mmCIF file of N, CA and C in Angstrom:
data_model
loop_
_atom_site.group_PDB
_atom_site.id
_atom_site.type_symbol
_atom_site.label_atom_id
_atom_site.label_comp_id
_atom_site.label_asym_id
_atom_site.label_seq_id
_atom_site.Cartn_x
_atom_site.Cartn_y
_atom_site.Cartn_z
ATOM 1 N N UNK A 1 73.350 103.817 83.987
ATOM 2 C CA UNK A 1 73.267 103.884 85.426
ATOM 3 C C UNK A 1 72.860 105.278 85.885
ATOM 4 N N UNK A 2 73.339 106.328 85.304
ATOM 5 C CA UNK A 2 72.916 108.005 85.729
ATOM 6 C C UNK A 2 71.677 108.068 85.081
ATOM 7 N N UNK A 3 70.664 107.167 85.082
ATOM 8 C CA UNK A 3 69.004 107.446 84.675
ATOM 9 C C UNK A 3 68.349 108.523 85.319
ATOM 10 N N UNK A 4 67.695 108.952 84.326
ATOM 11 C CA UNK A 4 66.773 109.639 85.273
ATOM 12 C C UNK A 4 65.586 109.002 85.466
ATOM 13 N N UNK A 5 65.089 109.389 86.952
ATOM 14 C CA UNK A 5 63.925 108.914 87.274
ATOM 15 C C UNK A 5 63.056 107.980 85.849
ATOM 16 N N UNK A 6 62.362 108.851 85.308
ATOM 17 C CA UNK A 6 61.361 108.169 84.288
ATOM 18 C C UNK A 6 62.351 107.096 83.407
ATOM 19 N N UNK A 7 63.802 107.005 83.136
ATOM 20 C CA UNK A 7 64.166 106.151 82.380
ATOM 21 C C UNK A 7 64.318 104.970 83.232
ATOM 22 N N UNK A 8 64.073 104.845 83.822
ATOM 23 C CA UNK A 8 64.247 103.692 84.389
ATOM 24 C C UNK A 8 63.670 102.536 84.188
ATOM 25 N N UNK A 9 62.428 101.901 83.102
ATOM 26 C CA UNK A 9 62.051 101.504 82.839
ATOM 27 C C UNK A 9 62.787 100.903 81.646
ATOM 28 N N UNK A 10 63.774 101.266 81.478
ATOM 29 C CA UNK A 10 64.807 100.673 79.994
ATOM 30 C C UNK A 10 65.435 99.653 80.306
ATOM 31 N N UNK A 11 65.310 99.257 81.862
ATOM 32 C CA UNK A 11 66.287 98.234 82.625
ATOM 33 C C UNK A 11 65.061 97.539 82.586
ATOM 34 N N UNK A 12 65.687 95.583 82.244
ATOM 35 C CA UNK A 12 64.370 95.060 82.589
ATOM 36 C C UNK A 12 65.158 94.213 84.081
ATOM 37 N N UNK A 13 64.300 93.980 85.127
ATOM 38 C CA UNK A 13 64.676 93.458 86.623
ATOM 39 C C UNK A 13 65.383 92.121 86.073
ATOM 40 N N UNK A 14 65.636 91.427 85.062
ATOM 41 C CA UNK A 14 66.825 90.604 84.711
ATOM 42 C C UNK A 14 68.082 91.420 84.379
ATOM 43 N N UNK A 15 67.966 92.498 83.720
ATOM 44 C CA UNK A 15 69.442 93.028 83.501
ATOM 45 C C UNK A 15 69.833 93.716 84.366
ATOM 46 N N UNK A 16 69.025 94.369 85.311
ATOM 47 C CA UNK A 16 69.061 94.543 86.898
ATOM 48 C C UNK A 16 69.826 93.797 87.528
ATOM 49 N N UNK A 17 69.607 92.578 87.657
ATOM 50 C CA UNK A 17 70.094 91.619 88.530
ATOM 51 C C UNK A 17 71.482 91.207 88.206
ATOM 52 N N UNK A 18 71.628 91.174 86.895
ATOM 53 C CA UNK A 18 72.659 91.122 86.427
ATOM 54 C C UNK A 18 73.925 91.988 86.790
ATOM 55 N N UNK A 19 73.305 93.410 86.785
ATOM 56 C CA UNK A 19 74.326 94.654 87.397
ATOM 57 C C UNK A 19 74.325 94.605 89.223
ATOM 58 N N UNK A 20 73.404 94.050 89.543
ATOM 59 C CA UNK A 20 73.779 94.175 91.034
ATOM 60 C C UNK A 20 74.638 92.747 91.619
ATOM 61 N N UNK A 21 73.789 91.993 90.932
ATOM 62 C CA UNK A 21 75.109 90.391 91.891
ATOM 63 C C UNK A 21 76.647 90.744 91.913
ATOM 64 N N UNK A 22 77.314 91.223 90.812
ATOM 65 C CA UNK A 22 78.626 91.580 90.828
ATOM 66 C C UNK A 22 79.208 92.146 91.947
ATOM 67 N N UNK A 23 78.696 93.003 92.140
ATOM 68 C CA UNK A 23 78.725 94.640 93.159
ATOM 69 C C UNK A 23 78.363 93.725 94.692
ATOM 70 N N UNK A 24 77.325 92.872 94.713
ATOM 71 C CA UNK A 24 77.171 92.236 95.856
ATOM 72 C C UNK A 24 78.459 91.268 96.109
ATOM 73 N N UNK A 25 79.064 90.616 95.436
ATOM 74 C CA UNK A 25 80.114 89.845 95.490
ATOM 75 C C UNK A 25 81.354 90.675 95.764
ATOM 76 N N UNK A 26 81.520 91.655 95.347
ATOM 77 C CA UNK A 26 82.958 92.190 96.087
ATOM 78 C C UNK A 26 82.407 92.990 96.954
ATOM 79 N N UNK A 27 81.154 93.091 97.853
ATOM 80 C CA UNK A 27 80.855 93.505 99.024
ATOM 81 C C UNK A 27 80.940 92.421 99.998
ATOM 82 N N UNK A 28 80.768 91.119 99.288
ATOM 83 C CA UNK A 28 80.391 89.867 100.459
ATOM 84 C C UNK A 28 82.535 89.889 100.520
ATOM 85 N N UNK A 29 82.881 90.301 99.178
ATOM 86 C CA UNK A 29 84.829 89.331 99.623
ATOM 87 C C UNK A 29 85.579 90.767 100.328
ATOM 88 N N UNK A 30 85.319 92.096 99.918
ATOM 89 C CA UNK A 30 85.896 93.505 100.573
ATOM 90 C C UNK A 30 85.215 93.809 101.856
ATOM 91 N N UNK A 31 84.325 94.038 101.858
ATOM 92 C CA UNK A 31 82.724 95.023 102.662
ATOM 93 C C UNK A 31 83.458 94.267 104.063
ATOM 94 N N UNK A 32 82.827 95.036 105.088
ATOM 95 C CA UNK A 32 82.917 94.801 106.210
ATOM 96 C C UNK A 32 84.226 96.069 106.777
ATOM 97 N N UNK A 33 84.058 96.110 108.168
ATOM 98 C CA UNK A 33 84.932 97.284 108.818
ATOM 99 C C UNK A 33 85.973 96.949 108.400
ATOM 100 N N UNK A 34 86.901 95.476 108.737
ATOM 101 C CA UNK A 34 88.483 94.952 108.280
ATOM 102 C C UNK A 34 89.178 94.832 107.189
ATOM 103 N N UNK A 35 88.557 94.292 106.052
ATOM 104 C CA UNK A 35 88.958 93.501 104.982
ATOM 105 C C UNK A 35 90.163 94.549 104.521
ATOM 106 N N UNK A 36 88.939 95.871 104.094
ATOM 107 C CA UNK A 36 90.069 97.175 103.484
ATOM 108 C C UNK A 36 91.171 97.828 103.803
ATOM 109 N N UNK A 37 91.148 98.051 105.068
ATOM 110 C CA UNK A 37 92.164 98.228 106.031
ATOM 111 C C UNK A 37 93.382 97.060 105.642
ATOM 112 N N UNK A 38 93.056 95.676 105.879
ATOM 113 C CA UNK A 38 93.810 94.928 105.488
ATOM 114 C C UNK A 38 94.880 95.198 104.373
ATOM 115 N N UNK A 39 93.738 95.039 103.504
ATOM 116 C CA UNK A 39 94.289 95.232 101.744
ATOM 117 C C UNK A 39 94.946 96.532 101.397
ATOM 118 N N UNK A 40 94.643 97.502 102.078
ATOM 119 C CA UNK A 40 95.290 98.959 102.166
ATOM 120 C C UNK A 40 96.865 98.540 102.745
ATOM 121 N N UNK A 41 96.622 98.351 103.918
ATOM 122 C CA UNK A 41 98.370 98.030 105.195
ATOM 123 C C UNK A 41 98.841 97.021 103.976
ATOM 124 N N UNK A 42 98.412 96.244 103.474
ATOM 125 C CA UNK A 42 99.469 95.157 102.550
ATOM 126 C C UNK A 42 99.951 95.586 101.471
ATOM 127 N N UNK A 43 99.008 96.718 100.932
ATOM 128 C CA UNK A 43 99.539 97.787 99.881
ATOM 129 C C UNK A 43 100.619 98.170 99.571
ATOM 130 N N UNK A 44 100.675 98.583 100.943
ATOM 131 C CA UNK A 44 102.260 99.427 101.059
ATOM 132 C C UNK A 44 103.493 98.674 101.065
ATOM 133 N N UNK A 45 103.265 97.203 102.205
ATOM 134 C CA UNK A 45 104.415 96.628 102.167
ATOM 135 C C UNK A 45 104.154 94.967 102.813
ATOM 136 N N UNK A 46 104.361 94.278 102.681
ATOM 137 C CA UNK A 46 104.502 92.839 103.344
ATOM 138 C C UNK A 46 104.529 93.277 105.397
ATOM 139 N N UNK A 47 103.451 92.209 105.340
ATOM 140 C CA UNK A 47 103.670 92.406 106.911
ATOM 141 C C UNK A 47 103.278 90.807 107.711
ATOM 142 N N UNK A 48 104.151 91.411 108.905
ATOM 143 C CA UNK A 48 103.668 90.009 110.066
ATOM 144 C C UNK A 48 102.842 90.394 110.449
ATOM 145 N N UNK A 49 102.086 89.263 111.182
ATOM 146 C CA UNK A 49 101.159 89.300 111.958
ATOM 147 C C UNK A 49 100.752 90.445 113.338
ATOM 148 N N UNK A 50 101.921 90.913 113.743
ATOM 149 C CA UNK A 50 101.684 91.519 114.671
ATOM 150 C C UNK A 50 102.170 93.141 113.994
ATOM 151 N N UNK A 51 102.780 93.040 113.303
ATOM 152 C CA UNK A 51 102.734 94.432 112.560
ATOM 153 C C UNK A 51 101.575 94.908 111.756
ATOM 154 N N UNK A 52 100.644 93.749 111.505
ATOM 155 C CA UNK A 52 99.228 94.291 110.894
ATOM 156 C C UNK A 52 98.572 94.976 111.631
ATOM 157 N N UNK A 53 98.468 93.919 112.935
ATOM 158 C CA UNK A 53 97.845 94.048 114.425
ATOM 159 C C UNK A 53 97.898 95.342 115.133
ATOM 160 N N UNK A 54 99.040 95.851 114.605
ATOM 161 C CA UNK A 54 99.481 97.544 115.413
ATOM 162 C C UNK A 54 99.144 98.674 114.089
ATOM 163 N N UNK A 55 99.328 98.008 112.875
ATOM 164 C CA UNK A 55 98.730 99.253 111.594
ATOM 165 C C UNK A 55 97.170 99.624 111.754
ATOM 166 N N UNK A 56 96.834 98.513 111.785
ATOM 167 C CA UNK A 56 95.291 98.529 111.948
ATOM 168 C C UNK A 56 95.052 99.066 113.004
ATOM 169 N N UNK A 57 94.701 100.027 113.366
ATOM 170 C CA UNK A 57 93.763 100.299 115.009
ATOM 171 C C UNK A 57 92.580 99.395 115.260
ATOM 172 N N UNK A 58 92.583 98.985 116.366
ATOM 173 C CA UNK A 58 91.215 98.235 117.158
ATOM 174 C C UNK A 58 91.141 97.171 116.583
ATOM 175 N N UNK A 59 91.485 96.467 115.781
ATOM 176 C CA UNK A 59 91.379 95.032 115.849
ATOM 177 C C UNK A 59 91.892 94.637 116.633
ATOM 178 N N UNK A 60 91.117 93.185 116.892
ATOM 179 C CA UNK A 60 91.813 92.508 117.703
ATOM 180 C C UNK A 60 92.284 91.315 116.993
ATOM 181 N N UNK A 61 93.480 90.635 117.757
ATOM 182 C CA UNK A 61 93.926 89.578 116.817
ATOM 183 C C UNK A 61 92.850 88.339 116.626
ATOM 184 N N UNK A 62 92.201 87.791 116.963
ATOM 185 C CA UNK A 62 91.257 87.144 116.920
ATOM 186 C C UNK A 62 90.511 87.323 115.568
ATOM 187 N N UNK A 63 89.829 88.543 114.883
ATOM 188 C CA UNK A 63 89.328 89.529 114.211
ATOM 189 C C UNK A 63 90.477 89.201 112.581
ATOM 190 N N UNK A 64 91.843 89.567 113.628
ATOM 191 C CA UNK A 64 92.660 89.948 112.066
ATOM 192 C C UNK A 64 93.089 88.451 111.738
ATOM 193 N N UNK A 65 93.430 87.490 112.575
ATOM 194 C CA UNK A 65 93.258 86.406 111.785
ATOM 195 C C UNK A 65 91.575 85.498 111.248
ATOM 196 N N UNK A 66 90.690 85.994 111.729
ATOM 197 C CA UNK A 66 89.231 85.778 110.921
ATOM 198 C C UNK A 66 89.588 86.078 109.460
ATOM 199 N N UNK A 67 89.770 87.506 109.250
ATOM 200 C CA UNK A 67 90.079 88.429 108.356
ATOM 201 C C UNK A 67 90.764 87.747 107.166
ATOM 202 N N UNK A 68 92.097 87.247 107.920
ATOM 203 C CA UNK A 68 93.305 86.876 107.104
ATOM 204 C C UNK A 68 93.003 85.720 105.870
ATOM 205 N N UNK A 69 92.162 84.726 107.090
ATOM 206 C CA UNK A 69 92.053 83.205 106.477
ATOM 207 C C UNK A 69 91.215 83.713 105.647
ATOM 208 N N UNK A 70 89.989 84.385 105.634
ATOM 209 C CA UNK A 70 88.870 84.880 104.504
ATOM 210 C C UNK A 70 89.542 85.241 103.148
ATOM 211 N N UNK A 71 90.578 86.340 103.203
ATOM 212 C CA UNK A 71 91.515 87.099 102.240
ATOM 213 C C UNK A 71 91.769 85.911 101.272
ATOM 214 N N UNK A 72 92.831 85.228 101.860
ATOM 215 C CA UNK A 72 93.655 84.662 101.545
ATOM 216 C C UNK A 72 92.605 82.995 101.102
ATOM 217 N N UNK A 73 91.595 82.866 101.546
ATOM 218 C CA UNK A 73 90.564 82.020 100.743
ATOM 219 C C UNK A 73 90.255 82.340 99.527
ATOM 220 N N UNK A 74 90.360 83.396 99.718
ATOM 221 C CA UNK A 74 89.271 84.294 98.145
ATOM 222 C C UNK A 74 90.906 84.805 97.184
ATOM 223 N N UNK A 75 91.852 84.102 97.543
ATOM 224 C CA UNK A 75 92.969 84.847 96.647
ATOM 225 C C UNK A 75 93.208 86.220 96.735
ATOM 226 N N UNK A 76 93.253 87.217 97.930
ATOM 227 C CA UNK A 76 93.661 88.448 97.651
ATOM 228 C C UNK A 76 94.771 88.400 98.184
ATOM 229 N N UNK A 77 95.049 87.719 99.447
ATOM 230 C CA UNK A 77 96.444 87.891 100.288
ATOM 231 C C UNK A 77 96.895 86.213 99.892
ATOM 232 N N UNK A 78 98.840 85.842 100.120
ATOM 233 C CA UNK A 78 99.437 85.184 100.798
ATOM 234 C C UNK A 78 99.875 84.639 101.736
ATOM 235 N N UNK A 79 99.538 83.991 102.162
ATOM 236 C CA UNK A 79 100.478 83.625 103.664
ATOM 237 C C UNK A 79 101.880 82.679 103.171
ATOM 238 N N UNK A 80 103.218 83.273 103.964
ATOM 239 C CA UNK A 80 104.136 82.712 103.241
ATOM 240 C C UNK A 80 104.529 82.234 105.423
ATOM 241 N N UNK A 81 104.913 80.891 105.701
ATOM 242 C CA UNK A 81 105.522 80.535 107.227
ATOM 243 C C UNK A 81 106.554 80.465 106.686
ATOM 244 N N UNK A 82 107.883 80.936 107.919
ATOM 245 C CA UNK A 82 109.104 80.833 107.203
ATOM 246 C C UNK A 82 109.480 80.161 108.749
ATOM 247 N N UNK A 83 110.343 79.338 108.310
ATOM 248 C CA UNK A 83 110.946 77.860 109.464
ATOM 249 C C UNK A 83 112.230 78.695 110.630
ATOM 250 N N UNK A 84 111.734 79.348 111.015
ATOM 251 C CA UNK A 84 112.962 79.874 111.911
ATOM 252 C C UNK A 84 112.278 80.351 114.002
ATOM 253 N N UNK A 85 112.834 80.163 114.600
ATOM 254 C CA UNK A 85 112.859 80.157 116.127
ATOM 255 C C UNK A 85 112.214 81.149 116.353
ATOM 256 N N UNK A 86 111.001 81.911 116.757
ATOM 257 C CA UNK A 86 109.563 81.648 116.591
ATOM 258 C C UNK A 86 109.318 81.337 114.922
ATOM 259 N N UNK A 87 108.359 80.707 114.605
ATOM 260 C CA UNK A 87 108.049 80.629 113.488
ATOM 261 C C UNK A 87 107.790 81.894 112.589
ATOM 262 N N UNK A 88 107.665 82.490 111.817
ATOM 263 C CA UNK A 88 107.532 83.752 111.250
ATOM 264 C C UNK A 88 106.671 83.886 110.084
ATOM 265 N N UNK A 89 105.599 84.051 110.359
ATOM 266 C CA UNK A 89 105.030 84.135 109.598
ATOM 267 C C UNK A 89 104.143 85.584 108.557
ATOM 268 N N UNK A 90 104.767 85.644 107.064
ATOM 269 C CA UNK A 90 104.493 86.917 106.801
ATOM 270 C C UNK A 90 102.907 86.815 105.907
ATOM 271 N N UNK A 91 102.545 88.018 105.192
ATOM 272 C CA UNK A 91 101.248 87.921 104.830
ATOM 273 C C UNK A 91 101.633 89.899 103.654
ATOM 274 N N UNK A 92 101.054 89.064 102.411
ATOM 275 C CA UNK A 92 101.290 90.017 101.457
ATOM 276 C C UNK A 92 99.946 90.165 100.210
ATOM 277 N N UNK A 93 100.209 90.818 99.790
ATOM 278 C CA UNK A 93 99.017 91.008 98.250
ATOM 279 C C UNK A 93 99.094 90.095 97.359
ATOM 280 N N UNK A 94 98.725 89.402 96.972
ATOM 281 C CA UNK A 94 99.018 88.419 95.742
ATOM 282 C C UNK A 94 98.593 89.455 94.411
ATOM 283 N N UNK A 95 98.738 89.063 93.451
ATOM 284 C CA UNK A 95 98.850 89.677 92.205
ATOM 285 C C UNK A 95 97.039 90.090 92.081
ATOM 286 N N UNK A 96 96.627 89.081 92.126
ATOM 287 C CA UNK A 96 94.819 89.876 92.372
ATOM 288 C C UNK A 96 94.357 90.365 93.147
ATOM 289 N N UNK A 97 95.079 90.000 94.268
ATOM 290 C CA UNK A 97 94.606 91.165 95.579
ATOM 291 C C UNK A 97 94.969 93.037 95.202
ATOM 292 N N UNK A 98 96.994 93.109 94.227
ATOM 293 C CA UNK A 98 97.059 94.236 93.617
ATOM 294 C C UNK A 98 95.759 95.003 92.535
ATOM 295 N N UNK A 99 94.802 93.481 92.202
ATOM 296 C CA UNK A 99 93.678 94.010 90.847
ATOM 297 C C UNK A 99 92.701 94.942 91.919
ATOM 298 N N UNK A 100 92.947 95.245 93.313
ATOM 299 C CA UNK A 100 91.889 96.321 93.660
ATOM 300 C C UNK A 100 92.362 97.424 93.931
ATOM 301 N N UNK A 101 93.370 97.506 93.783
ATOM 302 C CA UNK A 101 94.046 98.566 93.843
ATOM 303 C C UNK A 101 93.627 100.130 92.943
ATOM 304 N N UNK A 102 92.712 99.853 91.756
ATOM 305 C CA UNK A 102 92.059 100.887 90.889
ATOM 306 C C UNK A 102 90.743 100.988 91.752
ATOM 307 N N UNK A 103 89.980 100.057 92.064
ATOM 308 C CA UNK A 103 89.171 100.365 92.896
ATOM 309 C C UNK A 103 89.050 101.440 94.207
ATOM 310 N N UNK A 104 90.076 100.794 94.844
ATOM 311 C CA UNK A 104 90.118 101.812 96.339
ATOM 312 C C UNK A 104 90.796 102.617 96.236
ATOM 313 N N UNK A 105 91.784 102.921 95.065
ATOM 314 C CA UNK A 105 91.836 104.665 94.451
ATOM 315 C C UNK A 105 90.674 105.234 94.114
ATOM 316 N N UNK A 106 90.029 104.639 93.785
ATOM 317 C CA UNK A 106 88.575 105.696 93.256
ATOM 318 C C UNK A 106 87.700 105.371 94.492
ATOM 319 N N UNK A 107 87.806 104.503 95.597
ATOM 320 C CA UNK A 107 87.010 104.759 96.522
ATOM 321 C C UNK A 107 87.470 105.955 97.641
ATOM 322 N N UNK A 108 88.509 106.200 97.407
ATOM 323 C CA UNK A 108 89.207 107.281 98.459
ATOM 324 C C UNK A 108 89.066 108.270 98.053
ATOM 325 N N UNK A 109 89.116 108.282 96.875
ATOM 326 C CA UNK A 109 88.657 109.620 95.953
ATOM 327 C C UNK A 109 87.373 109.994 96.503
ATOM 328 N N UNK A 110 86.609 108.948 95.991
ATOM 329 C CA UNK A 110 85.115 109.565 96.471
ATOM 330 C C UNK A 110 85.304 110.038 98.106
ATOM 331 N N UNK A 111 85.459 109.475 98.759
ATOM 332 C CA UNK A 111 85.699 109.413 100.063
ATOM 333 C C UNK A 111 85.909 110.995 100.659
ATOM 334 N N UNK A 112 87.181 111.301 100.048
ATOM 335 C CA UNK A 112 88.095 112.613 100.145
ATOM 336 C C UNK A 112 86.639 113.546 99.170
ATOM 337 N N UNK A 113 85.999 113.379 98.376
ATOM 338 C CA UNK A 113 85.101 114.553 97.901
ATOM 339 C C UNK A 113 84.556 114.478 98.966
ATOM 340 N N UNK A 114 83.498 113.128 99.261
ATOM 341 C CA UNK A 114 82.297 113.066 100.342
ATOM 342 C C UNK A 114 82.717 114.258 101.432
ATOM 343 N N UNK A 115 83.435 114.137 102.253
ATOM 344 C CA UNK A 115 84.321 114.325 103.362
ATOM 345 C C UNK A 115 84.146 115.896 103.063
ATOM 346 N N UNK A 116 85.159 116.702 102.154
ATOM 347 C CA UNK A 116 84.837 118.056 101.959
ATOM 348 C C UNK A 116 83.716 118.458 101.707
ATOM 349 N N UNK A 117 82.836 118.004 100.945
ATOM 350 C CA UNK A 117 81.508 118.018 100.483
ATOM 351 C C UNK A 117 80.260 118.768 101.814
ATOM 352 N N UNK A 118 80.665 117.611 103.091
ATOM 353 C CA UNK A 118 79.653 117.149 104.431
ATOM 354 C C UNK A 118 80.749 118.708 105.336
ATOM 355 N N UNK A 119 81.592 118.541 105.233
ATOM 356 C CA UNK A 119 82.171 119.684 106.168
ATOM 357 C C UNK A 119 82.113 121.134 105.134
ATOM 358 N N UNK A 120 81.619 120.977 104.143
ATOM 359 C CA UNK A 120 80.929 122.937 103.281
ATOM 360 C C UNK A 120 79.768 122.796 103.948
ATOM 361 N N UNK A 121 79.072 121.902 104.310
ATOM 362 C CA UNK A 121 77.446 122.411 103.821
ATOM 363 C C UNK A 121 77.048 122.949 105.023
#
């Protein structure tokens, strides 16, 4: 992947394709302004609905339940309803939603270089 220019010809546009669909697929199930935010706030701890609603800045609930049902389609979050006078409903990481957890350590990382990087130059 760190080619230089002229090596680039060692890739043929099938093994290309091969390295990019992946990378496109946890952009189509993460990517977007919400998802991460999500998966970050659930990180830390199990939350309701309206405690997401206030972690998150600027969503709107409309937005964070779009969000939710997507998650929780693709197996990253739970939804657990619990039977009591309002209904209560919580929302947590499932065990593969924890598998990105190496990821968005090393995306914050980068993040935190980028960041110092743009405010030296």
């Amino acid at each position: 992947m760190n080619k230089k220019k002229s090596d680039t010809s060692i890739y043929t546009p099938t093994e290309c394709k091969k390295f990019i669909l992946p990378v496109r697929d946890v952009i189509d199930i993460i990517g977007g302004k919400w998802r991460l935010p999500i998966i970050i706030a659930l990180s830390f701890k199990i939350h309701r609905f309206k405690e997401l609603e206030r972690q998150i800045e600027g969503i709107t609930p409309r937005m964070l339940s779009k969000e939710l049902k997507e998650l929780e389609i693709n197996g990253l979050i739970s939804r657990a309803v619990f039977n009591t006078m309002p209904v209560s409903v919580e929302y947590s990481l499932t065990d593969y939603g924890k598998s990105l957890d190496k990821v968005i350590a090393t995306m914050r990382d980068w993040g935190l270089t980028h960041r110092n990087k743009i405010r030296n130059e």
